[in-house]
Coordinates of C-alpha atoms and ligand atoms in Angstrom, one line a residue:
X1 CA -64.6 -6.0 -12.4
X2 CA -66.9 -9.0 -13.7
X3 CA -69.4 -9.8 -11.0
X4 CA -69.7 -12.8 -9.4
X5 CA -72.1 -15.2 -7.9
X6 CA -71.8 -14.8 -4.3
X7 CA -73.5 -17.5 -2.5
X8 CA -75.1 -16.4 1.1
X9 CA -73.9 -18.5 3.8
X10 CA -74.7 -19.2 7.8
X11 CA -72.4 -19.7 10.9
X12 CA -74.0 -23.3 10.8
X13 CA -70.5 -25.6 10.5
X14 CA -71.6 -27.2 7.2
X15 CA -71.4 -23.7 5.9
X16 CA -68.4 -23.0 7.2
X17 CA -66.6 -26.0 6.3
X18 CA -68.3 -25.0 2.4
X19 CA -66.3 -21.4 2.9
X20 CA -63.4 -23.1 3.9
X21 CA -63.3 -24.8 0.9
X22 CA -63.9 -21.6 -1.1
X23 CA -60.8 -20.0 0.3
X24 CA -58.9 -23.4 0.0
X25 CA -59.4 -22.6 -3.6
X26 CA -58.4 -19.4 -3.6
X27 CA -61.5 -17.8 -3.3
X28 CA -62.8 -15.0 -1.4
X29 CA -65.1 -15.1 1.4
X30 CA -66.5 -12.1 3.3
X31 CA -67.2 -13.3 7.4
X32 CA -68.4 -11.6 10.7
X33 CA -65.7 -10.7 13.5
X34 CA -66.1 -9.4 16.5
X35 CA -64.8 -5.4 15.5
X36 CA -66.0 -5.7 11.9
X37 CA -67.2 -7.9 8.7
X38 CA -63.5 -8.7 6.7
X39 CA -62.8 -10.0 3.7
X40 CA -60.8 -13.4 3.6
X41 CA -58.4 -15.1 1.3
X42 CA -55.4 -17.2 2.0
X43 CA -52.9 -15.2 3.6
X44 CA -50.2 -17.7 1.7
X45 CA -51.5 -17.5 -1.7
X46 CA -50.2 -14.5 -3.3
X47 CA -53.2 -14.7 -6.3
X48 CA -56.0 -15.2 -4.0
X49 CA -55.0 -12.4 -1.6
X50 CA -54.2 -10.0 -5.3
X51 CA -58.2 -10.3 -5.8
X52 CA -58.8 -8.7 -1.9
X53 CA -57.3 -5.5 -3.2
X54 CA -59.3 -5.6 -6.9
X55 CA -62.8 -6.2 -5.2
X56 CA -62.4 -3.4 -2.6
X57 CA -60.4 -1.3 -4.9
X58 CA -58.1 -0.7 -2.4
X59 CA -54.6 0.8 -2.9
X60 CA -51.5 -1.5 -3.3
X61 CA -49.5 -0.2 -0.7
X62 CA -51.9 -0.4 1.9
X63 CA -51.1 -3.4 3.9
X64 CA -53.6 -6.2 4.9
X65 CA -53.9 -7.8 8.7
X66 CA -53.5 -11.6 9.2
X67 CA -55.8 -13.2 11.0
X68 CA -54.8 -16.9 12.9
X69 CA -56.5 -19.1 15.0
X70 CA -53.3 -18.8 18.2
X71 CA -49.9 -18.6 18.9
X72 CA -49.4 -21.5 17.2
X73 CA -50.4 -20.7 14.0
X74 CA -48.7 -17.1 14.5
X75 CA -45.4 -18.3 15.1
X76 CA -45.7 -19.7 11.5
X77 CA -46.0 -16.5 10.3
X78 CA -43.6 -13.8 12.6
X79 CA -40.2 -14.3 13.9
X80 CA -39.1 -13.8 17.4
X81 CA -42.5 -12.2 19.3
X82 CA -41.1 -10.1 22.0
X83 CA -42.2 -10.3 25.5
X84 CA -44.0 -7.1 25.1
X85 CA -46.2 -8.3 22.3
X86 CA -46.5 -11.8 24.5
X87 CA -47.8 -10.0 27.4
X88 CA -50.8 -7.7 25.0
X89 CA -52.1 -11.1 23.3
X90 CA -52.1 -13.2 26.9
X91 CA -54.2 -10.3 27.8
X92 CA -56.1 -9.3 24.9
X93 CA -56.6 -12.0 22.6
X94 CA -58.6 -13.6 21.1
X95 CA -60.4 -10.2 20.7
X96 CA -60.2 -6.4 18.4
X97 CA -56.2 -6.3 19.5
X98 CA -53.5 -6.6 15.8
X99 CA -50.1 -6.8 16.7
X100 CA -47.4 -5.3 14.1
X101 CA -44.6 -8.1 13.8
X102 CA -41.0 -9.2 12.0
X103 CA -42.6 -11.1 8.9
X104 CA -41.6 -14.6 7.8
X105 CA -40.6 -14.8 4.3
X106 CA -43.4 -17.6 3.7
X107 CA -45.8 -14.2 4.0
X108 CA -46.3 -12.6 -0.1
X109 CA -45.0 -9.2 -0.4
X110 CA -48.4 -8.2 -1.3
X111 CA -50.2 -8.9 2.1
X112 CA -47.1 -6.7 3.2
X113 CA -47.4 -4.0 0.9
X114 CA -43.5 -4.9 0.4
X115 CA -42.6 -4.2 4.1
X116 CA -40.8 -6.5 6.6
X117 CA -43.3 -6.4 9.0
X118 CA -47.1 -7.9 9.1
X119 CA -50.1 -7.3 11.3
X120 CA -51.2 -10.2 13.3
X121 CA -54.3 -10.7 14.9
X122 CA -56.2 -13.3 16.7
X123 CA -59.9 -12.6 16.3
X124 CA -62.5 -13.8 19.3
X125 CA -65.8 -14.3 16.9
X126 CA -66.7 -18.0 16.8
X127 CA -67.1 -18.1 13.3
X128 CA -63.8 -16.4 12.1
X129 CA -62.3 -18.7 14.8
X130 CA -64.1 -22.2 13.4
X131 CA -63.6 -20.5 10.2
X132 CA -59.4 -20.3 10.2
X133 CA -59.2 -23.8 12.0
X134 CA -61.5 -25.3 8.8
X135 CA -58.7 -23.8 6.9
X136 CA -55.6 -24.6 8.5
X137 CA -53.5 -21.6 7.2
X138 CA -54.1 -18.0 7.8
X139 CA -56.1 -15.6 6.7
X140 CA -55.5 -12.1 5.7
X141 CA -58.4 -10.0 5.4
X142 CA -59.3 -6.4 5.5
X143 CA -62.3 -4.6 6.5
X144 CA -65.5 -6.0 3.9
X145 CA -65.9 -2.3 2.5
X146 CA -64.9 -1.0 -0.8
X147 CA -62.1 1.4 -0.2
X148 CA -62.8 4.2 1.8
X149 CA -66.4 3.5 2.9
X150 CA -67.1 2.9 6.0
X151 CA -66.3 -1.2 7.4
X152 CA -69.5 -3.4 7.2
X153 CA -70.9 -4.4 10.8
X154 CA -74.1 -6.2 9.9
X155 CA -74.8 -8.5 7.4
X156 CA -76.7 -6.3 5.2
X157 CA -73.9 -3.6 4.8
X158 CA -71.5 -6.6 4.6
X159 CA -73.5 -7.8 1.1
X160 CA -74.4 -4.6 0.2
X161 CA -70.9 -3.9 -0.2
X162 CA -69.4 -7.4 -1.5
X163 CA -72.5 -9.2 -3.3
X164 CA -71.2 -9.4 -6.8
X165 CA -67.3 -9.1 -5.7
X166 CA -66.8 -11.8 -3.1
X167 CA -67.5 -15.3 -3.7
X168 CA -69.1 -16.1 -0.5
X169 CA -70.7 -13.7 2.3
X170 CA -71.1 -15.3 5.8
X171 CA -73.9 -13.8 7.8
X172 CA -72.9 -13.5 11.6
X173 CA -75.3 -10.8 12.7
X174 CA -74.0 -7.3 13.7
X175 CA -71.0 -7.0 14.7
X176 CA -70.0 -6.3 18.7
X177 CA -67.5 -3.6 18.4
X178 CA -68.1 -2.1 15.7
X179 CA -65.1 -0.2 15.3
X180 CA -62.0 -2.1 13.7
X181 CA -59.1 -3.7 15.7
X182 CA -56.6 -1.6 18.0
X183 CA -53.3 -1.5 15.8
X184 CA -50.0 -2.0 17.9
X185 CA -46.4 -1.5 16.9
X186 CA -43.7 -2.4 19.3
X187 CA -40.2 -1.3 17.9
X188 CA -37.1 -1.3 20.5
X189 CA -39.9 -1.9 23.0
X190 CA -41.9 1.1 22.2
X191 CA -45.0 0.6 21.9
X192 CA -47.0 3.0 19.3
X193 CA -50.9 2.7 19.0
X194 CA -51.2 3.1 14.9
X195 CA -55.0 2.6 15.2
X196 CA -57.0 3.1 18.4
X197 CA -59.8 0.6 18.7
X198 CA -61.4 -1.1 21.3
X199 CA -58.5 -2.3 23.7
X200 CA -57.7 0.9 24.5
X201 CA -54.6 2.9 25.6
X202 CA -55.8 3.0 28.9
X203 CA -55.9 -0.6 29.0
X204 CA -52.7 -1.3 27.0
X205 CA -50.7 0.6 29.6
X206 CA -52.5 -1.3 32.9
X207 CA -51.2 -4.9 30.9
X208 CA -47.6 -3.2 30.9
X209 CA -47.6 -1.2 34.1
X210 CA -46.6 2.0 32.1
X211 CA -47.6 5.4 31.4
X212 CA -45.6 5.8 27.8
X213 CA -47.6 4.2 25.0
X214 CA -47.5 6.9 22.3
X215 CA -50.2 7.3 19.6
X216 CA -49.5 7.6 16.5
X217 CA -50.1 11.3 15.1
X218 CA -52.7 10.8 12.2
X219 CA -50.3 11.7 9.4
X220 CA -46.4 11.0 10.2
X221 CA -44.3 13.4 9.9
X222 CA -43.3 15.2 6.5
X223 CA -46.4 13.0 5.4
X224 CA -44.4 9.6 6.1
X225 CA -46.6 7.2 8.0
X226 CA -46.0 4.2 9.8
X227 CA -49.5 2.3 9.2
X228 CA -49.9 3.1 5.6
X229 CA -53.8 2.7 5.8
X230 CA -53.8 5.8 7.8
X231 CA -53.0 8.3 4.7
X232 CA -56.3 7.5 2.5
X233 CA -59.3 8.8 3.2
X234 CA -61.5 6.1 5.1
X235 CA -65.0 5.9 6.8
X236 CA -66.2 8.4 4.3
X237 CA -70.8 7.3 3.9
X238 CA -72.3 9.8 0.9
X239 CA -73.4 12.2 3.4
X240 CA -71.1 14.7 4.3
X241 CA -70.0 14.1 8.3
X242 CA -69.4 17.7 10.4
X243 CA -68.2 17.7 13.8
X244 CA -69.0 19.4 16.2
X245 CA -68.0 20.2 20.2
X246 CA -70.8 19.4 22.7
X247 CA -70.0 23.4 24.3
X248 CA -71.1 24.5 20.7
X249 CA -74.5 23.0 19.9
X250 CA -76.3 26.3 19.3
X251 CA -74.3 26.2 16.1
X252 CA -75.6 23.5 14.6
X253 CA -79.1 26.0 14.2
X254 CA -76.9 29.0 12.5
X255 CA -75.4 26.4 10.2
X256 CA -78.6 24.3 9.1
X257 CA -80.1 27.8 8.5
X258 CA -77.3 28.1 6.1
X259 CA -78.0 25.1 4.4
X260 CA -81.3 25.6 4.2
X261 CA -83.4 22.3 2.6
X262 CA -80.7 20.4 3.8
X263 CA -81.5 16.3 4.9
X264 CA -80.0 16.5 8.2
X265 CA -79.1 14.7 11.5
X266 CA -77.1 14.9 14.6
X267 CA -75.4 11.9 16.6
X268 CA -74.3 12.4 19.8
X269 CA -74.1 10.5 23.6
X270 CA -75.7 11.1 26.1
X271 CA -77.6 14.3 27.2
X272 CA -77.9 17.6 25.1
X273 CA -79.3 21.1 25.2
X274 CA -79.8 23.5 22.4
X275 CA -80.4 20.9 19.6
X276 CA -82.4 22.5 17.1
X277 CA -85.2 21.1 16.0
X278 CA -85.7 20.4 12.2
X279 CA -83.1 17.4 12.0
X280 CA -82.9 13.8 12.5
X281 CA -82.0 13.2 16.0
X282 CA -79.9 10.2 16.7
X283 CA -79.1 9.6 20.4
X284 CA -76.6 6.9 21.6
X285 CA -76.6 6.0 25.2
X286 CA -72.7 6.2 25.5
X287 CA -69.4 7.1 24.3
X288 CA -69.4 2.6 23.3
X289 CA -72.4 3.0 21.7
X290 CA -72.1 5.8 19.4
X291 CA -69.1 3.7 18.3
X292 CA -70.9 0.2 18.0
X293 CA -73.0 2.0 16.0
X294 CA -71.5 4.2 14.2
X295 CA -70.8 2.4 10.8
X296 CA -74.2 1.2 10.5
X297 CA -76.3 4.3 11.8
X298 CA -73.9 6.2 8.4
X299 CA -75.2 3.2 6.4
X300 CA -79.1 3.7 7.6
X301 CA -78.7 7.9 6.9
X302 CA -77.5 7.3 3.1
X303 CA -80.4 4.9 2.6
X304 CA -82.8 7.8 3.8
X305 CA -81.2 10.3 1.9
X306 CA -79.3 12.1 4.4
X307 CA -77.4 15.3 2.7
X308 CA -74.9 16.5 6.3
X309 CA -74.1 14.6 9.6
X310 CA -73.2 16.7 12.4
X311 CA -71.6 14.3 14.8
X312 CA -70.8 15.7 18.1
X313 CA -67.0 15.0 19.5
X314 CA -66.6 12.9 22.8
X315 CA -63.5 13.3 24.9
X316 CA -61.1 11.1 23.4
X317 CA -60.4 8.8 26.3
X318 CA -61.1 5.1 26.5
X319 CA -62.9 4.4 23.4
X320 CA -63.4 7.7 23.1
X321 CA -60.1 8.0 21.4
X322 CA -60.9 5.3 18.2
X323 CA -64.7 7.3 17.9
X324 CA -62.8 10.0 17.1
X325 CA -60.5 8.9 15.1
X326 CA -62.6 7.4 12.9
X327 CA -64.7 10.6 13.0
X328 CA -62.1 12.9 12.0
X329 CA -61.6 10.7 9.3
X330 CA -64.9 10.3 8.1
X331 CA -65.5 14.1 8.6
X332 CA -61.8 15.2 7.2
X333 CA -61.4 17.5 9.6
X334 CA -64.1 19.4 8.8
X335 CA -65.8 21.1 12.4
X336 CA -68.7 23.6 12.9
Ligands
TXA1 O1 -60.8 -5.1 13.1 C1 -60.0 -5.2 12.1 O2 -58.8 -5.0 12.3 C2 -60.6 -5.6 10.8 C3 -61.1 -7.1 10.9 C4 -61.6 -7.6 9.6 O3 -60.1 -7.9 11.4 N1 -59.7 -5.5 9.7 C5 -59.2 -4.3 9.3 O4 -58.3 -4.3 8.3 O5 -59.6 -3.2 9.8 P1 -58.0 -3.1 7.4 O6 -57.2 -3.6 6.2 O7 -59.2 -2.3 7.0 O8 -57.0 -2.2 8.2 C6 -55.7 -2.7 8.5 C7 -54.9 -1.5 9.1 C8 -54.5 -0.5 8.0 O9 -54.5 0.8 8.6 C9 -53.1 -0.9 7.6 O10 -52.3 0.1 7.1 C10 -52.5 -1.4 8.9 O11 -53.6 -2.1 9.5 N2 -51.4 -2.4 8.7 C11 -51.5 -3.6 8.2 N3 -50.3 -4.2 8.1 C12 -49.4 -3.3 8.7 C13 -48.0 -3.3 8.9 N4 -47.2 -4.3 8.5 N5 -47.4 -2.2 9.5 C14 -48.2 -1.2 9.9 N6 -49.6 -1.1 9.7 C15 -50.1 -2.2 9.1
MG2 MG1 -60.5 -0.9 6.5

């Protein structure tokens, strides 16, 4: 891909009215949101969104989430919202919540990946907000990484991985999530979680007063999947990512012995025992902040080097669910 000059922007408004005029052209521009950094083209212009996929080398069929400024601008783009999917963005929007709907034809195929259906989303960061309205029309936009590295949540990742590729990069500081939206289907008014994120089952079921919101296995079943993002390998930094269970820290010791010479650190929340010593030791105050941090702590350990990442699990409850998610992903299974 031939690089380009990607000019470094603010959340100042003349900036954002210059990006708006990037993606009015059919540019690309990389901006902050409040789960992660995306990157943006005009959701209606089939060229301008082709070049998303080319500069993150991400795979055709892997549809991209829309991102509007309200219900107004939404209605544009979905037919017939259902009460159901009404009811999650009174209570959840703007903010980390997508919303899989009945696609109007106006939509490319190639946001789509061809299906009928496209993710919606309403994002709560000022700047994406300001952003959208400088624009007018929708923007799709995927997480800022190159395909299956972990999503940019500062501005540095952000460039690191789209100077060169994007036209423009907006710097909004870190990110306040940190981990991408909460991915919702609602089919015959069943509601399916596709991607757990920061609105979180628990929450999802309070909004709709009831207990049966299914989530989605990580692969469908005989290897059909409903979110097709969810079959690639994603969150993946250079170092390879182990987990392991809190009950099963002594472990960790037997196994660095193993891999003697080994750069290597630990992340986990909270308190532990039996950590050995002879490893980078990276301590997150909570189950929320482990996840904040995740992205960028796995961008810090590949600048120093770091050969294995032993993550230790958290109950998968609240937003304990999308940490590990994303850390089973990142890890491929793999478990001390
Ligand atoms: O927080 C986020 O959602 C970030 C920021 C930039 O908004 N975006 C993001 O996009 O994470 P991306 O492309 O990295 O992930 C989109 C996910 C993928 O797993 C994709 O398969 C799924 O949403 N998706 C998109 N359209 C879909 C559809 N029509 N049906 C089912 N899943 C869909
Ligand atoms: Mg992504």
């Amino acid at each position: 891909m031939p690089m380009k000059k990607t000019e470094k922007l603010t959340c100042k408004n003349r900036d954002l009215k210059t990006a708006a005029a990037v993606l009015k052209n059919g540019g690309l521009v990389v901006f902050p949101t409040e789960t992660v950094y995306g990157i943006g083209a005009n959701a209606l212009d089939a060229r301008a969104v082709k070049a998303i996929f080319r500069a993150k080398g991400r795979p055709q069929d892997n549809p991209l989430i829309v991102h509007v400024d309200g219900m107004k601008m939404l209605s544009g783009i979905a037919f017939d919202v259902p009460e159901t999917a009404r009811k999650l963005f009174r209570a959840f929007s703007p903010g980390p919540l997508t919303v899989v709907l009945k696609k109007k034809p106006l939509v490319p195929d190639c946001v789509t990946a061809g299906l009928d259906t496209v993710a919606v989303r309403i994002p709560s960061h000022p700047a994406a907000r300001s952003l959208i309205r400088a624009c007018g029309f929708p923007l799709a936009a995927p997480s800022a990484n190159r395909s299956g590295k972990p999503s940019p949540t500062t501005y540095p990742m952000a460039l690191h991985e789209m100077d060169g590729r994007a036209d423009a990069v907006i710097d909004g500081g870190n990110c306040g999530h940190g981990l991408e939206s909460t991915v919702v289907s609602i089919v015959d008014d069943e509601v399916t979680i596709l991607r757990p994120g920061s609105v979180t089952r628990e929450m999802i079921e309070k909004v709709l007063k009831r207990k049966n919101v299914l989530m989605a296995p990580h692969r469908g079943v005989k290897g059909k999947t409903r979110s097709p993002g969810t079959k690639y390998a994603h969150y993946r930094p250079k170092a390879e990512v182990v987990l392991v269970d809190p009950e099963r820290a002594e472990r960790i010791a037997s196994y660095l012995k193993k891999r003697k010479g080994m750069n290597a650190a630990v992340l986990y929340a909270g308190n532990m025992k039996n950590l050995p010593d002879g490893l980078k030791k990276v301590r997150f105050r909570s189950a929320a902040e482990y996840a904040k941090k995740l992205y960028s702590t796995f961008h810090e350990l590949d600048r120093f080097g770091t050969g294995v990442i032993i993550a230790v699990k958290v109950p998968p409850e609240g937003i304990g669910a999308a940490l590990m998610n994303r850390l089973l992903k990142a890890s491929g299974g793999k478990s001390l």
